[in-house]
Every structure is written in C-alpha cells, then in structure tokens.
XYZ file of C-alpha atoms in Angstrom:
547
model
C -23.832 8.106 33.598
C -24.409 6.282 36.911
C -26.393 3.065 37.014
C -27.345 1.334 40.258
C -29.098 -1.945 41.141
C -29.055 -3.290 37.666
C -27.825 -6.623 36.212
C -27.266 -5.213 32.638
C -27.467 -1.917 30.745
C -28.076 -1.339 27.001
C -26.846 1.886 25.874
C -27.795 3.306 22.431
C -25.217 5.851 21.005
C -25.195 7.655 17.860
C -22.804 10.390 16.613
C -22.848 12.796 13.539
C -21.501 16.147 12.754
C -22.213 18.975 10.402
C -19.168 18.261 8.257
C -21.533 16.758 5.566
C -24.879 17.155 7.187
C -26.210 20.563 8.499
C -29.203 18.772 10.081
C -27.027 16.432 12.120
C -28.952 16.741 15.233
C -32.210 15.646 13.460
C -30.230 12.765 11.878
C -28.979 11.717 15.306
C -32.568 11.585 16.672
C -33.801 9.610 13.711
C -30.994 7.183 13.935
C -31.466 6.690 17.690
C -35.198 6.112 17.340
C -34.405 3.464 14.714
C -31.892 1.795 16.869
C -34.072 1.483 19.780
C -36.884 0.203 17.591
C -34.658 -2.509 16.172
C -33.257 -3.557 19.671
C -29.792 -4.721 20.709
C -29.862 -8.256 19.468
C -30.967 -7.237 15.826
C -28.390 -4.446 15.815
C -25.721 -6.725 16.851
C -26.650 -9.391 14.253
C -26.598 -6.824 11.460
C -23.322 -5.364 12.691
C -21.779 -8.830 12.593
C -23.175 -9.754 9.245
C -22.077 -6.451 7.700
C -18.531 -6.956 9.103
C -18.238 -10.509 8.240
C -19.153 -9.966 4.544
C -15.845 -8.208 4.146
C -13.601 -10.080 6.714
C -14.551 -13.542 5.609
C -13.403 -13.050 2.061
C -9.848 -13.814 3.028
C -8.250 -16.571 5.128
C -4.620 -17.103 6.034
C -2.927 -20.040 7.833
C 0.774 -20.345 8.527
C 2.158 -23.495 9.939
C 0.403 -26.477 11.407
C -2.729 -25.589 13.402
C -1.984 -28.268 15.916
C 1.555 -26.920 16.343
C 0.371 -23.559 17.763
C -2.861 -24.633 19.248
C -1.588 -24.043 22.789
C -0.352 -20.476 22.000
C -3.818 -19.465 20.641
C -5.082 -19.852 24.221
C -2.746 -17.102 25.537
C -3.660 -13.405 25.279
C -1.886 -11.451 22.648
C 0.315 -9.505 25.162
C 1.741 -12.821 26.253
C 2.238 -14.203 22.840
C 4.022 -11.016 21.940
C 6.296 -11.317 24.830
C 7.302 -14.821 23.624
C 8.192 -13.545 20.328
C 10.297 -10.780 21.991
C 12.114 -13.335 23.821
C 12.942 -15.188 20.627
C 10.103 -17.663 20.424
C 8.390 -18.391 17.139
C 4.524 -17.961 16.795
C 3.362 -18.134 13.283
C -0.191 -17.894 14.492
C 0.563 -14.439 15.868
C 1.941 -13.452 12.481
C -1.476 -14.612 10.793
C -3.420 -12.755 13.545
C -1.419 -9.695 12.904
C -2.276 -9.895 9.134
C -5.983 -10.286 9.966
C -5.709 -7.434 12.546
C -4.613 -5.058 9.727
C -7.644 -6.135 7.544
C -9.942 -5.636 10.630
C -8.574 -2.093 11.237
C -9.307 -1.085 7.698
C -12.722 -2.508 7.696
C -13.336 -0.714 10.982
C -12.001 2.732 9.967
C -12.643 3.293 6.251
C -15.997 2.511 4.663
C -17.815 4.019 1.709
C -19.109 7.449 2.631
C -16.599 8.117 5.526
C -13.318 9.792 5.520
C -10.163 7.812 4.923
C -8.203 6.264 7.969
C -5.723 8.963 9.339
C -2.365 8.602 11.180
C -4.316 6.927 14.080
C -6.956 5.396 12.023
C -10.132 6.543 13.895
C -8.596 5.568 17.328
C -7.630 8.877 18.990
C -8.533 9.788 22.528
C -6.932 13.226 22.684
C -7.704 16.749 21.768
C -4.045 17.193 20.852
C -3.070 13.976 19.267
C 0.357 13.318 17.701
C 0.571 15.184 14.340
C -3.098 16.078 15.057
C -4.234 12.768 13.528
C -3.797 14.452 10.148
C -2.970 13.017 6.797
C 0.689 12.903 5.901
C 0.893 12.114 2.135
C 4.680 11.528 1.878
C 4.055 7.823 2.704
C 1.769 7.498 5.643
C -1.622 7.895 4.117
C -0.594 5.772 1.180
C 0.675 3.028 3.326
C -2.724 2.748 5.022
C -4.166 1.509 1.824
C -1.381 -0.627 0.471
C -3.311 -3.783 1.531
C -6.703 -2.608 0.438
C -6.791 -4.203 -3.050
C -4.751 -7.444 -2.442
C -6.679 -8.293 0.680
C -9.956 -8.032 -1.251
C -11.196 -4.801 0.413
C -11.677 -2.601 -2.572
C -14.839 -0.954 -0.955
C -12.604 0.132 1.882
C -10.383 1.892 -0.549
C -13.171 4.190 -1.846
C -12.957 6.815 1.045
C -9.456 7.543 -0.177
C -10.594 8.098 -3.768
C -13.314 10.445 -2.547
C -10.787 12.235 -0.464
C -8.309 12.713 -3.367
C -11.233 14.065 -5.548
C -12.088 16.518 -2.899
C -8.440 18.003 -2.934
C -8.364 18.665 -6.647
C -9.763 22.098 -6.679
C -7.898 23.457 -3.624
C -4.774 21.714 -5.255
C -5.294 23.501 -8.607
C -5.434 26.895 -6.619
C -2.193 26.036 -4.865
C -0.588 24.972 -8.221
C -1.644 28.372 -9.803
C -0.693 30.607 -6.840
C 2.492 28.941 -5.732
C 3.800 27.829 -9.032
C 2.051 29.579 -11.802
C 1.167 25.983 -13.083
C -1.916 24.326 -14.298
C -3.047 20.994 -12.830
C -3.185 20.247 -9.162
C -0.580 19.757 -6.502
C -0.309 18.586 -2.765
C 2.557 18.713 -0.478
C 3.502 16.645 2.483
C 0.348 16.994 4.722
C -3.269 17.661 4.121
C -6.597 17.674 6.046
C -10.288 17.420 5.475
C -10.442 21.116 4.738
C -8.444 20.904 1.563
C -4.956 21.959 2.760
C -2.527 21.482 -0.038
C 0.057 24.231 0.481
C 3.704 23.890 1.630
C 3.697 23.703 5.460
C 5.989 23.246 8.467
C 9.627 23.449 7.972
C 11.397 23.651 4.649
C 12.883 20.086 5.273
C 9.375 18.679 5.341
C 7.115 20.917 3.283
C 8.609 22.036 -0.025
C 7.800 18.586 -1.699
C 5.286 18.936 -4.370
C 4.689 15.219 -4.912
C 1.838 14.313 -2.582
C -0.928 14.432 -5.066
C 1.027 12.412 -7.737
C 1.731 9.581 -5.247
C -1.860 9.432 -4.175
C -2.919 8.982 -7.834
C -1.165 5.616 -7.881
C -3.920 4.322 -5.742
C -6.560 5.194 -8.407
C -4.612 3.282 -10.997
C -4.093 0.366 -8.596
C -7.950 -0.006 -8.058
C -8.461 -0.028 -11.857
C -5.768 -2.745 -12.210
C -7.182 -5.008 -9.535
C -10.870 -4.565 -10.554
C -10.648 -3.671 -14.275
C -13.572 -1.347 -13.631
C -13.497 0.902 -16.799
C -16.350 2.946 -15.503
C -14.295 4.004 -12.457
C -11.363 4.909 -14.665
C -13.512 7.042 -16.960
C -15.851 8.725 -14.564
C -13.383 9.213 -11.554
C -9.714 8.231 -11.886
C -8.666 9.544 -15.417
C -9.580 13.217 -14.888
C -7.544 13.303 -11.489
C -4.603 11.592 -13.016
C -4.626 13.980 -15.838
C -4.780 17.044 -13.651
C -1.791 15.689 -11.616
C 0.163 15.020 -14.680
C -0.676 18.403 -16.048
C 0.940 20.057 -13.097
C 4.245 18.335 -13.906
C 4.009 19.251 -17.560
C 4.217 22.945 -16.526
C 6.467 22.351 -13.436
C 9.463 20.257 -14.723
C 12.376 22.388 -15.771
C 15.416 21.424 -18.018
C 18.746 20.880 -16.210
C 22.211 21.404 -17.652
C 22.154 17.927 -18.986
C 18.952 18.515 -20.856
C 16.830 16.385 -18.492
C 13.457 17.344 -17.017
C 13.617 17.585 -13.289
C 11.458 18.721 -10.418
C 12.621 21.373 -8.018
C 13.249 22.786 -5.657
C 12.279 19.679 -3.956
C 13.621 17.177 -1.491
C 13.989 13.468 -0.604
C 11.145 13.307 2.114
C 12.576 14.597 5.470
C 16.162 13.501 4.722
C 19.330 15.583 4.531
C 22.543 15.240 2.737
C 26.026 16.510 3.421
C 27.928 19.043 1.100
C 31.778 18.592 0.774
C 32.210 21.286 3.291
C 30.192 19.402 5.845
C 27.061 21.644 5.686
C 23.735 19.968 5.709
C 21.491 20.508 2.655
C 17.749 19.650 2.069
C 16.457 21.177 -1.080
C 17.704 19.892 -4.463
C 16.724 19.460 -8.006
C 15.391 16.126 -9.268
C 15.651 13.821 -6.318
C 15.365 10.124 -7.197
C 12.062 9.651 -5.587
C 10.564 12.521 -7.534
C 11.925 11.110 -10.877
C 10.270 7.786 -10.091
C 6.931 9.203 -9.006
C 6.609 11.451 -12.101
C 7.529 8.652 -14.411
C 4.984 6.286 -12.866
C 2.344 9.122 -12.850
C 2.831 9.750 -16.704
C 2.940 6.030 -17.398
C -0.463 5.514 -15.577
C -1.981 8.641 -17.323
C -0.830 7.364 -20.771
C -2.243 3.763 -20.198
C -5.488 5.300 -18.938
C -5.801 7.626 -22.135
C -5.145 4.537 -24.272
C -7.756 2.435 -22.589
C -10.295 5.194 -22.752
C -9.289 6.303 -26.332
C -8.809 9.966 -24.966
C -6.542 12.785 -25.254
C -4.028 11.532 -27.846
C -2.142 14.742 -28.094
C -1.787 14.990 -24.304
C -0.566 11.325 -24.356
C 2.088 11.970 -26.890
C 3.242 14.985 -24.837
C 3.770 12.752 -21.800
C 5.438 10.122 -23.826
C 7.984 12.772 -25.050
C 8.533 14.043 -21.591
C 9.113 10.645 -20.107
C 12.039 10.016 -22.348
C 13.777 13.117 -20.716
C 13.250 12.162 -17.099
C 16.512 11.312 -15.291
C 17.269 7.508 -15.027
C 18.303 6.006 -11.656
C 21.963 6.431 -10.802
C 24.213 4.022 -8.884
C 26.486 5.834 -6.403
C 30.005 5.129 -5.003
C 28.838 2.454 -2.511
C 26.891 0.520 -5.123
C 23.708 2.031 -3.724
C 20.947 3.821 -5.568
C 21.547 7.349 -5.313
C 19.046 9.402 -3.196
C 19.852 12.691 -4.850
C 21.098 13.742 -8.303
C 24.520 14.203 -6.817
C 26.285 11.302 -4.939
C 26.012 13.116 -1.628
C 26.903 11.552 1.714
C 23.819 11.095 3.922
C 23.600 13.290 7.127
C 21.543 10.355 8.634
C 22.521 7.134 6.893
C 19.823 5.181 8.951
C 16.984 7.559 8.086
C 13.514 6.210 8.517
C 12.481 7.258 5.063
C 13.906 5.114 2.136
C 12.358 7.249 -0.475
C 14.752 6.516 -3.359
C 13.444 2.844 -3.309
C 9.932 3.949 -4.165
C 10.700 2.371 -7.509
C 11.081 -0.851 -5.840
C 7.990 -0.599 -3.681
C 5.113 0.489 -3.948
C 6.104 1.049 -7.525
C 7.456 -1.762 -9.820
C 9.766 0.330 -11.878
C 13.017 -1.227 -10.687
C 12.062 -4.894 -10.934
C 10.315 -4.342 -14.237
C 13.683 -3.254 -15.815
C 15.206 -6.749 -15.216
C 18.391 -4.755 -14.814
C 20.516 -6.810 -12.407
C 22.853 -3.923 -11.575
C 19.872 -1.709 -10.682
C 18.198 -4.396 -8.602
C 21.488 -5.202 -6.727
C 21.808 -1.391 -6.060
C 18.349 -1.275 -4.486
C 19.401 -4.391 -2.323
C 22.721 -2.521 -1.412
C 20.793 0.506 -0.523
C 18.489 -1.374 1.790
C 21.316 -3.203 3.444
C 23.222 0.057 3.979
C 20.035 1.671 5.647
C 19.556 -1.219 7.947
C 23.143 -1.518 8.945
C 22.920 2.122 10.101
C 19.832 1.552 12.271
C 17.013 2.150 9.716
C 13.637 0.700 10.312
C 13.465 2.292 13.840
C 9.765 3.350 13.405
C 6.919 0.915 12.899
C 5.879 2.142 9.437
C 9.431 2.209 8.253
C 9.918 -1.515 9.353
C 6.758 -2.270 7.553
C 7.965 -0.760 4.348
C 11.161 -2.759 4.717
C 9.086 -5.969 4.759
C 7.657 -5.068 1.366
C 11.026 -4.126 -0.008
C 12.470 -7.596 0.841
C 9.331 -9.398 -0.539
C 9.760 -7.516 -3.740
C 13.286 -8.644 -3.965
C 12.121 -12.297 -3.417
C 14.054 -12.475 -0.205
C 11.631 -14.406 2.057
C 14.110 -14.840 4.800
C 14.868 -11.153 5.292
C 11.341 -10.231 4.826
C 10.280 -12.512 7.629
C 13.109 -11.319 9.845
C 11.551 -7.847 9.486
C 8.025 -9.178 10.252
C 9.419 -10.594 13.568
C 11.220 -7.366 14.085
C 8.144 -5.394 13.642
C 6.370 -7.538 16.332
C 9.354 -7.317 18.703
C 10.042 -3.647 18.619
C 7.168 -1.659 17.131
C 3.996 -3.392 18.377
C 1.989 -2.610 21.397
C 0.335 -5.197 23.627
C -2.927 -4.835 21.793
C -1.016 -5.321 18.455
C -1.402 -1.659 17.444
C 1.718 -0.193 15.629
C 4.163 1.809 17.509
C 6.060 4.606 15.845
C 6.394 5.612 18.666
C 3.873 6.882 19.646
C 0.819 4.883 18.221
C 0.631 5.336 14.512
C -1.645 2.864 12.431
C 0.406 2.835 9.029
C 2.602 0.134 10.354
C -0.243 -2.256 11.023
C -1.438 -1.681 7.457
C 1.996 -1.831 5.897
C 2.733 -4.958 7.725
C -0.352 -6.668 6.521
C 0.515 -5.514 2.978
C 4.003 -6.957 3.422
C 2.860 -10.370 4.485
C 0.478 -10.507 1.501
C 3.410 -9.343 -0.790
C 5.470 -12.426 0.582
C 2.758 -14.814 -0.608
C 1.394 -13.124 -3.930
C 2.569 -10.629 -6.253
C 0.974 -9.236 -9.541
C 3.245 -6.941 -11.436
C 4.461 -6.691 -14.904
C 1.555 -8.485 -16.436
C 2.218 -11.702 -14.432
C 0.935 -13.234 -11.187
C 3.706 -14.660 -8.932
C 2.829 -17.349 -6.443
C 4.867 -17.570 -3.113
C 7.470 -15.090 -4.375
C 9.111 -14.653 -0.989
C 8.188 -17.683 1.058
C 10.528 -17.997 4.041
C 11.505 -21.373 5.504
C 9.439 -20.807 8.589
C 6.364 -20.862 6.574
C 6.892 -24.278 5.053
C 3.265 -25.117 5.384
C 0.207 -22.895 4.967
C -2.667 -21.705 2.850
C -4.547 -18.613 1.939
C -7.872 -17.940 0.362
C -9.325 -14.809 -1.319
C -6.281 -12.606 -2.003
C -6.611 -10.630 -5.075
C -4.162 -10.054 -8.088
C -4.206 -7.460 -10.737
C -6.306 -8.320 -13.691
C -9.492 -9.200 -11.618
C -8.155 -12.513 -10.375
C -9.024 -14.030 -6.832
C -6.599 -16.730 -5.753
C -6.668 -19.541 -3.170
C -3.348 -21.527 -2.520
C -2.078 -24.318 -0.454
C 1.522 -25.361 0.082
C 3.422 -28.035 1.951
C 7.185 -28.310 2.624
C 7.708 -25.012 1.067
C 6.133 -26.095 -2.288
C 2.812 -25.196 -3.738
C 0.399 -28.162 -3.977
C -2.796 -26.654 -5.425
C -4.374 -23.357 -6.356
C -7.896 -22.056 -7.260
C -8.205 -18.964 -9.482
C -11.481 -17.038 -10.002
C -11.509 -14.838 -13.026
C -13.650 -11.709 -13.342
C -12.846 -11.090 -16.914
C -11.664 -12.867 -20.089
C -7.941 -12.638 -20.528
C -4.612 -14.299 -21.127
C -3.220 -15.053 -17.703
C 0.412 -15.648 -17.037
C 1.524 -17.279 -13.833
C 5.033 -17.275 -12.426
C 5.034 -20.574 -10.419
C 7.447 -21.237 -7.514
C 10.934 -22.128 -8.535
C 11.858 -25.805 -9.014
C 8.100 -26.626 -9.569
C 6.024 -27.751 -12.474
C 2.305 -27.492 -13.325
C 0.722 -31.076 -13.206
C -2.671 -29.843 -14.577
C -5.120 -27.042 -14.969
C -8.843 -27.781 -15.166
C -12.088 -25.795 -15.407
C -15.476 -27.419 -14.501
C -13.890 -30.832 -14.807
C -12.357 -30.077 -18.246
C -8.571 -29.949 -18.929
C -7.290 -26.462 -19.834
C -4.472 -26.233 -22.217
C -1.436 -23.988 -21.216
C 1.820 -22.826 -22.586
C 5.040 -23.243 -20.651
C 7.128 -20.183 -20.961
C 10.609 -19.055 -19.880
C 11.748 -19.274 -16.233
C 8.686 -21.118 -14.792
C 6.011 -18.972 -16.465
C 2.745 -20.695 -17.523
C 0.074 -18.977 -19.633
C -3.523 -19.950 -20.340
C -6.841 -18.172 -21.249
C -9.399 -17.525 -18.488
C -12.925 -16.742 -18.894
C -15.150 -14.375 -16.890
C -16.840 -15.966 -13.961
C -14.991 -19.418 -14.384
C -12.989 -21.192 -11.739
C -9.729 -22.757 -12.531
C -8.025 -25.548 -10.442
C -4.277 -25.900 -10.652
C -2.216 -28.864 -9.427
C 1.564 -28.617 -8.987
C 4.450 -31.078 -9.033
C-alpha cells in the first residue's frame, strides 16, 4: 500500500479463515462493511470499552506512588536496564503483572483458540516449535493466572480446546494402549494431535490430558459454577480418569504406577553411567494421577453421579506411590533414587505437587515440605531457571513455600535475564508462558486459596512493605481487595458470590480488629495459627480491619 499527499489514513482490516467458517470470505465482506459504517471513532470506543471491562477488574500497586513517579516517565527498555544494573523498580514489577493480564485478554477470548507458545504474536512461517501447544507445562502455564486475576472468560478457549481433543484422544488411547478414556502426550495442535511425537525423551509421556483437566476443576473452584461442572467439565474429567483406570499397572511392591513414562524432558544416570529416560511411576505422574482422581471424585460427589466409579477411584488412589525423599534430602524425581544427568534442568516436574497442585502443602508434612525446598535449592544451585518459563515456575514454588524474599529474588531475576525490552518473555527465543507464569507468581505471593482457606499476603517480601490490590479472586467465589503498610495488612474488602463458611489465614503476628457487613458487625471465630472463620452471604460485601 502506497499513500501520497495525505495527512492521515484510516485502514480497515478484517481477517477470517475456513477453520470454523466455510463462508469466511463472505463473513469478511460483511464485517468490513459494518466496520466502515461504524467509522473509526466508534470502533475505537467500542474496542476500549470491551477491553477495559476485563482489564479494570484488577488493580495492583507496589510501594509508594511518589517514590517511583520519576521512573514511570522512562520507557520500559530503560527501566528494565536499571533493574538489570541492580536498581529497584516496584512500578515495573506491577507493570509486568498487568502486562500478563493484558496479553491474556488480547490473545484468549471466548470463541477463539487458546494462546499458544507465542500467544498470537508470531511473525514467521516457521516459528519456534511451530507456535504449537506443548502440554507438559507450557499451555497450562499460559492460564495459571486466569482465575486469580479475574479473567474467567479468557479461560474459556482452553476448555473448548480440551473438549475438542477428547474424541481424538480416545482414539489414541484405544489404538496405542488398548485403553478406554482419552489420553494426550506432550504436544498437540488445532487438528486433534494426541499421539506420542518427536523423540522418546519427549513424546512417550501420557499425562497431557490429565494435567489439562486440572484447569476445568480450577474454574469450578473459583466460580462454583455447577452448571459448568455438570455440562462440560465432569465428562472430560471422567474420560481422563478412565484412561488411567485401564492404564495403571501393579509394580512389584503392589503399587499402581504409570509406565513406560518419563519425567518430562529429563534424564537420569544408571549406576554404570548410562543415561536413561523411560521409567515406571515417575513422581510427577503419581502426583498428576492422584490429583485427577481426587478432582473426579469431588465432582461426582457434588453432582451425585457415578458412585461405583467414584469408589473405584478411591480404592485406586490408596495404591498410588507416595512421595519419596532421596539421599540428598530431596524429593525423588523417579521411583529409584537416580543421579540426575542434568541437575540444573529447566523442568522441575517432581514439584508438580507443590505448584500448581497443592498436594505437598496440604499434607502438613514438615519433612515432605522441607524435601520440596531442598529440591528447589539443589536445582537452582546447579543453574536451574535458565529459561523464562522455568524462572516463572520457580516464583510460584517459593510463593507456595511462603518465602517472599526468594520469590521476589526470582521476580527480579525474571526481569533481568528473561525479559525482552518490550517486556515479552525470553525462553530464549520469545515464548509467552513466562509472562503468564510470572503474573501468576506475583498474584500467588499476595493471595492464595488452597485447602479450604484463603491466605492473605502469604509471601510478602520486605521490598513490598507498602501496597494494595483490588479484584483478585479466591477459590469459593470470593473477590478480594487488600491494603497493607509496613508489611502489615490494614484493611480488606471481600465480595462473596455464594453463601458459605469462609476461613481466612491472616498474616502472621496480626489480629482481626473487626469484620462488618453493611455497617453491621459480623461475628467470627478465631482458630488455630491465625485462622479466622465467619459466614458470608451471596452478594454481600465484608469489610475487615486488622491490628
């Protein structure tokens, strides 16, 4: 297009394909006519309103606004350089958090495909990894922040995508394994690719569908949308669980294990020095299957469905291998206490039970929790976290361990070593999951909702002594605003979407001064270790003051 002697040009551009619409050319013409009729100003106004409905749900402020006012006048590349040189810019951390929300709003809307490895921002006919969907962490990480950041609608494309993979996954389960249910391996695409692919050290890992199913349950837990659970989620959860009912085999100790499988993309060393990949019952597999069965059982109870199947899963759960602590005090990655061929590997798969699952923390087993910490420390000491998405995962691990200082250190390291001047994540090359995982990690430092309780400021670093957030979501249909000063919560506002008994884990060394609703005092019960419980009603707003 060449334009001469013009002060301004308005270009209307529409794009469709025959992936869903065989009459895509006609659709394009209609949309173009409608756009021209509306005109630029009205189109722009509609776009901004549509975007801001989602973006304005959440606010985050870290530190004093006046303290970082001058830094906000600098472009992002200069601010990033200051951080790389050892400077502190809490405003840039908040901006990075919001950028992750912006990217999801812009790349994942109802009726579209889910965000891929590059989101939707690819300029090549041969992009890295073909801009596909890797489901041994990457696609899942893209959506870790969707619910907590109040973007449930942006989660929907993932649910539709999972549903589209059930039938091809059932065919793969039957042909490859002679099993019922549906299965997926480490990569997939929009054409229903569910078979093992690439090298054995990547492809023979049948856990992709099971892990994706966690997102269906997460959406239910955050929204308590029983219609979604009944009409969409449960049947998928059941098919994924059914595969493992048929697939699991008994080992020599009488345990039910997966296999042959692997710990994603990692290798171990045999006593003779030979490298190995395949194994039976790697730790991550055990954790994923346990959580899948647990979610399927809970769903069946809620929906009053499939009691025989539920009992079958309960019996099988009891025979799954428990986590094992190895010779270094670490959580074993494999059933045997092998040496790792690459001790600083980017995948830290055996900590799946720490994050995104809550299995390790929910045990309250001090030895197991310490083993998770040791695992993380050993990985980092050997150079782990050298990709953007791996560093983002590490932020979430430390947040789950309530270690705000180490979580923040890794937020800073993510900015320093794995962020491009425009704030996109660097694998390298560009890969968007690190942005999304980093946003999830920052949220996880401020708010957690696992194990039937909501924890306020669970991993607050000293650098974030002052701040506030609005609109973050907790499981159980709760929306939360919170202010804090000098590292201590001052006040919170909770908006309930259902009637329930709510348990809050308040920051350590603090007490609740008062809880009120519509000007009336609300009675509450003080529990063990800083827990406070009280009843909330649907549609009501609760104000909490802290001492």
